[in-house]
Every structure is written in structure tokens, then in C-alpha cells.
Tab-separated table of C-alpha atoms in Angstrom:
chain	number	residue	atom	x	y	z
S	272	MET	CA	-9.660	-13.525	-20.116
S	273	ARG	CA	-12.058	-10.978	-18.642
S	274	SER	CA	-14.958	-13.441	-18.786
S	275	ALA	CA	-12.905	-16.097	-17.054
S	276	LEU	CA	-11.904	-13.673	-14.328
S	277	THR	CA	-15.487	-12.553	-13.890
S	278	ALA	CA	-16.491	-16.163	-13.329
S	279	LEU	CA	-13.711	-16.504	-10.767
S	280	ILE	CA	-14.827	-13.459	-8.836
S	281	LEU	CA	-18.423	-14.589	-8.804
S	282	GLY	CA	-17.316	-17.855	-7.252
S	283	THR	CA	-15.294	-16.293	-4.430
S	284	ALA	CA	-16.315	-15.177	-0.984
S	285	VAL	CA	-15.060	-11.696	-1.812
S	286	LEU	CA	-18.441	-10.752	-3.206
S	287	SER	CA	-20.598	-12.935	-1.028
S	288	ALA	CA	-22.085	-9.961	0.802
S	289	ALA	CA	-22.085	-7.598	-2.181
S	290	PRO	CA	-25.070	-6.811	-4.403
S	291	ALA	CA	-25.473	-8.299	-7.888
S	292	PHE	CA	-22.126	-8.445	-9.653
S	293	SER	CA	-22.857	-5.760	-12.242
S	294	ASP	CA	-24.044	-3.416	-9.503
S	295	ALA	CA	-20.906	-4.142	-7.474
S	296	VAL	CA	-18.674	-3.257	-10.411
S	297	LYS	CA	-20.640	-0.093	-11.129
S	298	ASP	CA	-20.495	1.007	-7.507
S	299	GLY	CA	-16.829	0.032	-7.300
S	300	LYS	CA	-16.054	2.318	-10.221
S	301	ARG	CA	-17.784	5.179	-8.417
S	302	VAL	CA	-15.754	4.538	-5.286
S	303	TYR	CA	-12.524	4.300	-7.255
S	304	MET	CA	-13.125	7.577	-9.055
S	305	THR	CA	-14.392	9.615	-6.099
S	306	LYS	CA	-12.224	8.429	-3.175
S	307	THR	CA	-8.891	9.549	-4.692
S	308	CYS	CA	-7.800	6.032	-5.762
S	309	MET	CA	-7.398	7.211	-9.346
S	310	ALA	CA	-4.953	9.938	-8.322
S	311	CYS	CA	-2.212	7.378	-7.661
S	312	HIS	CA	-3.277	4.262	-9.549
S	313	GLY	CA	-4.527	5.954	-12.707
S	314	ARG	CA	-7.451	5.423	-15.021
S	315	ASN	CA	-9.042	2.002	-14.480
S	316	GLY	CA	-6.149	1.116	-12.179
S	317	ALA	CA	-3.874	0.587	-15.168
S	318	LYS	CA	-1.884	3.833	-15.354
S	319	PRO	CA	-0.276	4.431	-11.966
S	320	ILE	CA	1.954	7.386	-11.219
S	321	ALA	CA	5.409	7.300	-9.609
S	322	THR	CA	6.102	3.805	-8.230
S	323	TYR	CA	2.574	2.861	-7.212
S	324	PRO	CA	1.255	-0.500	-8.466
S	325	ALA	CA	-1.133	-1.086	-11.317
S	326	LEU	CA	-4.256	-2.664	-9.799
S	327	ALA	CA	-6.210	-3.483	-12.947
S	328	GLY	CA	-6.823	-7.186	-13.435
S	329	GLN	CA	-5.321	-8.078	-10.074
S	330	ASN	CA	-6.404	-11.126	-8.090
S	331	PRO	CA	-9.530	-9.969	-6.167
S	332	ALA	CA	-8.833	-11.956	-3.012
S	333	TYR	CA	-5.322	-10.513	-2.874
S	334	LEU	CA	-6.578	-6.975	-3.457
S	335	LEU	CA	-9.131	-7.201	-0.673
S	336	THR	CA	-6.575	-8.605	1.746
S	337	GLN	CA	-4.149	-5.770	0.999
S	338	LEU	CA	-6.789	-3.061	1.347
S	339	LYS	CA	-7.765	-4.387	4.752
S	340	ALA	CA	-4.134	-4.746	5.832
S	341	ILE	CA	-3.466	-1.114	4.936
S	342	ARG	CA	-6.662	0.011	6.638
S	343	ASP	CA	-5.784	-1.906	9.807
S	344	GLY	CA	-2.168	-0.688	9.869
S	345	LYS	CA	-0.738	-4.157	9.256
S	346	ARG	CA	0.920	-3.365	5.942
S	347	VAL	CA	3.548	-0.687	6.377
S	348	GLY	CA	6.527	-0.943	4.027
S	349	SER	CA	9.319	1.467	3.177
S	350	VAL	CA	9.405	5.257	3.336
S	351	ASP	CA	8.909	7.411	0.271
S	352	PRO	CA	11.922	9.769	0.227
S	353	GLU	CA	9.809	12.396	-1.521
S	354	THR	CA	7.279	12.659	1.301
S	355	GLY	CA	9.013	11.208	4.339
S	356	HIS	CA	6.021	8.904	4.883
S	357	THR	CA	5.524	5.246	4.018
S	358	PHE	CA	4.263	4.590	0.502
S	359	VAL	CA	0.950	3.310	1.884
S	360	GLN	CA	0.329	6.316	4.118
S	361	GLY	CA	-1.823	8.105	1.556
S	362	MET	CA	-4.137	5.108	1.359
S	363	ALA	CA	-4.179	4.562	5.095
S	364	ASP	CA	-5.318	8.156	5.582
S	365	ILE	CA	-8.450	7.741	3.468
S	366	MET	CA	-9.516	4.221	4.413
S	367	HIS	CA	-11.938	5.564	7.019
S	368	LEU	CA	-13.980	6.890	4.086
S	369	LEU	CA	-14.655	3.375	2.759
S	370	SER	CA	-17.166	0.885	4.121
S	371	GLU	CA	-16.774	-2.881	3.918
S	372	ASP	CA	-19.039	-2.913	0.866
S	373	ASP	CA	-16.997	-0.128	-0.711
S	374	LEU	CA	-13.868	-2.270	-0.397
S	375	LYS	CA	-15.551	-5.306	-1.928
S	376	ASN	CA	-17.040	-3.288	-4.752
S	377	VAL	CA	-13.863	-1.463	-5.709
S	378	VAL	CA	-12.087	-4.830	-5.753
S	379	ALA	CA	-14.784	-6.203	-8.061
S	380	TYR	CA	-14.331	-3.225	-10.374
S	381	LEU	CA	-10.543	-3.398	-10.500
S	382	ALA	CA	-10.372	-7.160	-10.941
S	383	VAL	CA	-12.297	-7.099	-14.225
S	384	GLN	CA	-10.295	-4.274	-15.802
S	385	ASP	CA	-7.745	-5.109	-18.487
S	386	PRO	CA	-4.238	-5.362	-17.004
S	387	ALA	CA	-1.782	-2.571	-17.671
S	388	LYS	CA	0.330	-2.785	-20.787
S	389	PRO	CA	4.040	-3.442	-20.183
S	390	GLU	CA	5.921	-0.230	-19.485
S	391	VAL	CA	8.433	1.027	-22.002
S	392	LEU	CA	11.908	0.994	-20.493
S	393	ASP	CA	14.783	3.164	-21.657
S	394	PRO	CA	17.151	1.590	-22.363
S	395	ALA	CA	15.143	-1.442	-23.355
S	396	PRO	CA	16.414	-4.691	-21.827
S	397	THR	CA	18.140	-7.089	-24.189
S	398	GLU	CA	16.855	-10.586	-24.861
S	399	ASP	CA	19.870	-11.991	-23.013
S	400	GLU	CA	19.104	-9.860	-19.957
S	401	LEU	CA	15.478	-10.984	-19.918
S	402	ALA	CA	16.451	-14.627	-20.334
S	403	ALA	CA	18.964	-14.363	-17.481
S	404	ALA	CA	16.332	-12.800	-15.230
S	405	ALA	CA	13.849	-15.551	-16.053
S	406	LYS	CA	16.458	-18.089	-14.943
S	407	ILE	CA	16.933	-16.297	-11.622
S	408	TYR	CA	13.167	-16.300	-11.087
S	409	LYS	CA	13.015	-20.025	-11.836
S	410	LYS	CA	16.042	-20.908	-9.697
S	411	LEU	CA	14.663	-19.086	-6.674
S	412	GLY	CA	11.401	-21.010	-6.970
S	413	CYS	CA	9.153	-17.968	-7.468
S	414	ARG	CA	7.080	-19.778	-10.066
S	415	SER	CA	5.714	-22.212	-7.467
S	416	CYS	CA	3.487	-19.427	-6.094
S	417	HIS	CA	3.293	-16.845	-8.891
S	418	GLY	CA	3.352	-19.065	-11.959
S	419	LYS	CA	5.884	-19.630	-14.731
S	420	GLU	CA	5.965	-15.961	-15.722
S	421	GLY	CA	4.286	-14.319	-12.761
S	422	ASP	CA	0.926	-14.544	-14.494
S	423	LYS	CA	-0.685	-17.604	-12.903
S	424	PRO	CA	-0.683	-17.450	-9.088
S	425	SER	CA	-1.253	-20.839	-7.504
S	426	ASN	CA	-3.454	-19.433	-4.753
S	427	LYS	CA	-6.206	-16.795	-4.738
S	428	ALA	CA	-4.320	-15.013	-1.972
S	429	TYR	CA	-1.254	-14.483	-4.178
S	430	PRO	CA	-0.908	-11.572	-6.625
S	431	TYR	CA	-0.285	-11.445	-10.321
S	432	ILE	CA	3.163	-9.886	-10.607
S	433	ALA	CA	3.631	-10.015	-14.383
S	434	GLY	CA	3.289	-6.644	-16.079
S	435	LEU	CA	3.597	-4.550	-12.926
S	436	ASP	CA	5.744	-1.415	-12.832
S	437	ARG	CA	9.462	-2.211	-12.592
S	438	GLU	CA	10.192	0.201	-9.761
S	439	TYR	CA	7.198	-1.004	-7.767
S	440	LEU	CA	8.341	-4.616	-8.155
S	441	ILE	CA	11.828	-3.706	-6.961
S	442	ARG	CA	10.374	-1.916	-3.964
S	443	ALA	CA	7.953	-4.722	-3.076
S	444	MET	CA	10.554	-7.492	-3.327
S	445	THR	CA	13.112	-5.459	-1.380
S	446	GLU	CA	10.603	-4.616	1.359
S	447	ILE	CA	9.776	-8.275	1.824
S	448	ARG	CA	13.403	-9.410	1.639
S	449	ASP	CA	14.430	-6.850	4.248
S	450	LYS	CA	11.363	-7.636	6.393
S	451	THR	CA	10.096	-4.086	6.163
S	452	ARG	CA	6.850	-5.536	4.882
S	453	THR	CA	5.699	-8.513	6.923
S	454	SER	CA	1.920	-8.528	6.585
S	455	GLY	CA	-0.261	-11.288	5.162
S	456	LYS	CA	1.316	-13.950	2.979
S	457	SER	CA	4.509	-11.942	2.447
S	458	LYS	CA	6.114	-13.897	5.293
S	459	MET	CA	6.021	-16.953	3.069
S	460	MET	CA	8.467	-15.254	0.715
S	461	PHE	CA	11.223	-14.685	3.290
S	462	GLY	CA	13.003	-17.965	2.691
S	463	THR	CA	13.006	-17.389	-1.057
S	464	ILE	CA	13.625	-13.697	-1.591
S	465	LYS	CA	16.358	-13.449	1.069
S	466	ARG	CA	18.600	-15.292	-1.384
S	467	ALA	CA	18.253	-12.529	-3.989
S	468	ASP	CA	20.637	-9.568	-3.986
S	469	ASP	CA	19.750	-6.105	-5.285
S	470	ASP	CA	20.954	-6.845	-8.806
S	471	GLN	CA	18.919	-10.046	-9.029
S	472	ILE	CA	15.804	-8.301	-7.741
S	473	ALA	CA	16.256	-5.530	-10.297
S	474	ALA	CA	16.747	-8.087	-13.077
S	475	MET	CA	13.586	-10.011	-12.165
S	476	ALA	CA	11.609	-6.783	-11.866
S	477	THR	CA	12.734	-5.722	-15.338
S	478	TRP	CA	11.749	-9.077	-16.837
S	479	LEU	CA	8.381	-9.242	-15.074
S	480	SER	CA	7.534	-5.672	-16.076
S	481	GLN	CA	7.828	-6.630	-19.745
S	482	ILE	CA	5.336	-9.518	-19.643
S	483	ASP	CA	2.020	-8.634	-21.266
S	484	ARG	CA	-0.893	-10.315	-19.487
S	485	ASN	CA	-3.248	-8.977	-22.152
S	486	ALA	CA	-1.590	-11.318	-24.641
S	487	GLU	CA	-2.811	-14.425	-22.786
């Protein structure tokens, strides 16, 4: 899977202005480890804290778009009750430290990391609960953009959502449904996610969080 993803990245415009791929990944790792990214998203982008997303193995075009949207103040989202600031505020505050090449390189580094392992939930969801959630996901039409199990986005601008943290998925879907988050391609989800209530969003988030992309 990593080799296939590497080939994908090399063929995208994301790295068109970056140095040789191996150098981009190496420099991206340096940026990730020294510009506080690791503090929230964890080692290799696969062990996030709180409700921040795992970034390892994410679609590079999507990652770059989101970084720029946060930098430019276009992606806002909901407020973290612990801090009183939006969840993206911490990133927005440090984006002035990163150059355009830094953004491209850190994306290159994160995209080739192994995706996070599914989180362990307590209590663990039952097979019936997971099956019911998969039906909700299918009925809403989510698979048309994100793939049958959230692991095969149909467009380079769409994210992998399989295997992400449950609470982050709930937050992201709720933000888009409630139009708190309106940047980028999220507007395309309005017609779909507005039909999901809180319980359905939570169910889908639970199911998606248990899908192991490393098993592909």
C-alpha cells in the first residue's frame, strides 16, 4: 500500500515544486517534528491526542488543501470547550512558521506513513451496531465520494475517513452538517449529511473508526 501511495504522490501536482521525493519526505519529517505538529497529531501522525485527527496515510491533495485553508483562515469549525478557541486555532497560530515548501514536504511525509490502527472503544461496538451503521452510511450515499468503507475516496481532494478517531469523525460530520465548517469541498456534503441526526452520525463514526486501512 505504501508503494502505491508513493507512486500516487509522485504523480500529483502537490510535489511538483518540491525537491526529489526522498528529500521532500525527509524534510517533511523535520518540519513535522520541530513545528509542534507532533504535539497534537502524535508520532508519525498516527497517534493524535484528544479529538485531533490522525494524519498518517491521508490523501496528500486533501492534506495540502486543508493546511492552506487553515493558514488562510478559511477553515474554522467548532469551538473546543476546553480552550474556548476553535479546534484549528493552534494550527492557525503557527502557520506563519511554514513556507510553501514546508507545507508540501510535510504532506509528502505524512502521506507515506502507515495509517493509524483502529482505536479501542470501551464498550466495544457489537457486530449488529456496526452493520447498522454501515447501512446508514450506504443509504446516505457517503460511499460515492469516500468509498465503500471510507477507504477509497473517488477524488484526490477527498479524505480517507476510515480508521480516524471516533470523536474527531463526530465533530467533523457535525461541523459540516451544521455549516460551522464550510471551506473547500465540505460544501458538497451539505445535501447528504443534513439528513443524518446525532445518533446516526455517532453510529457511522463508531463504524468508520473500527476499519483498519493497514489490512488492505
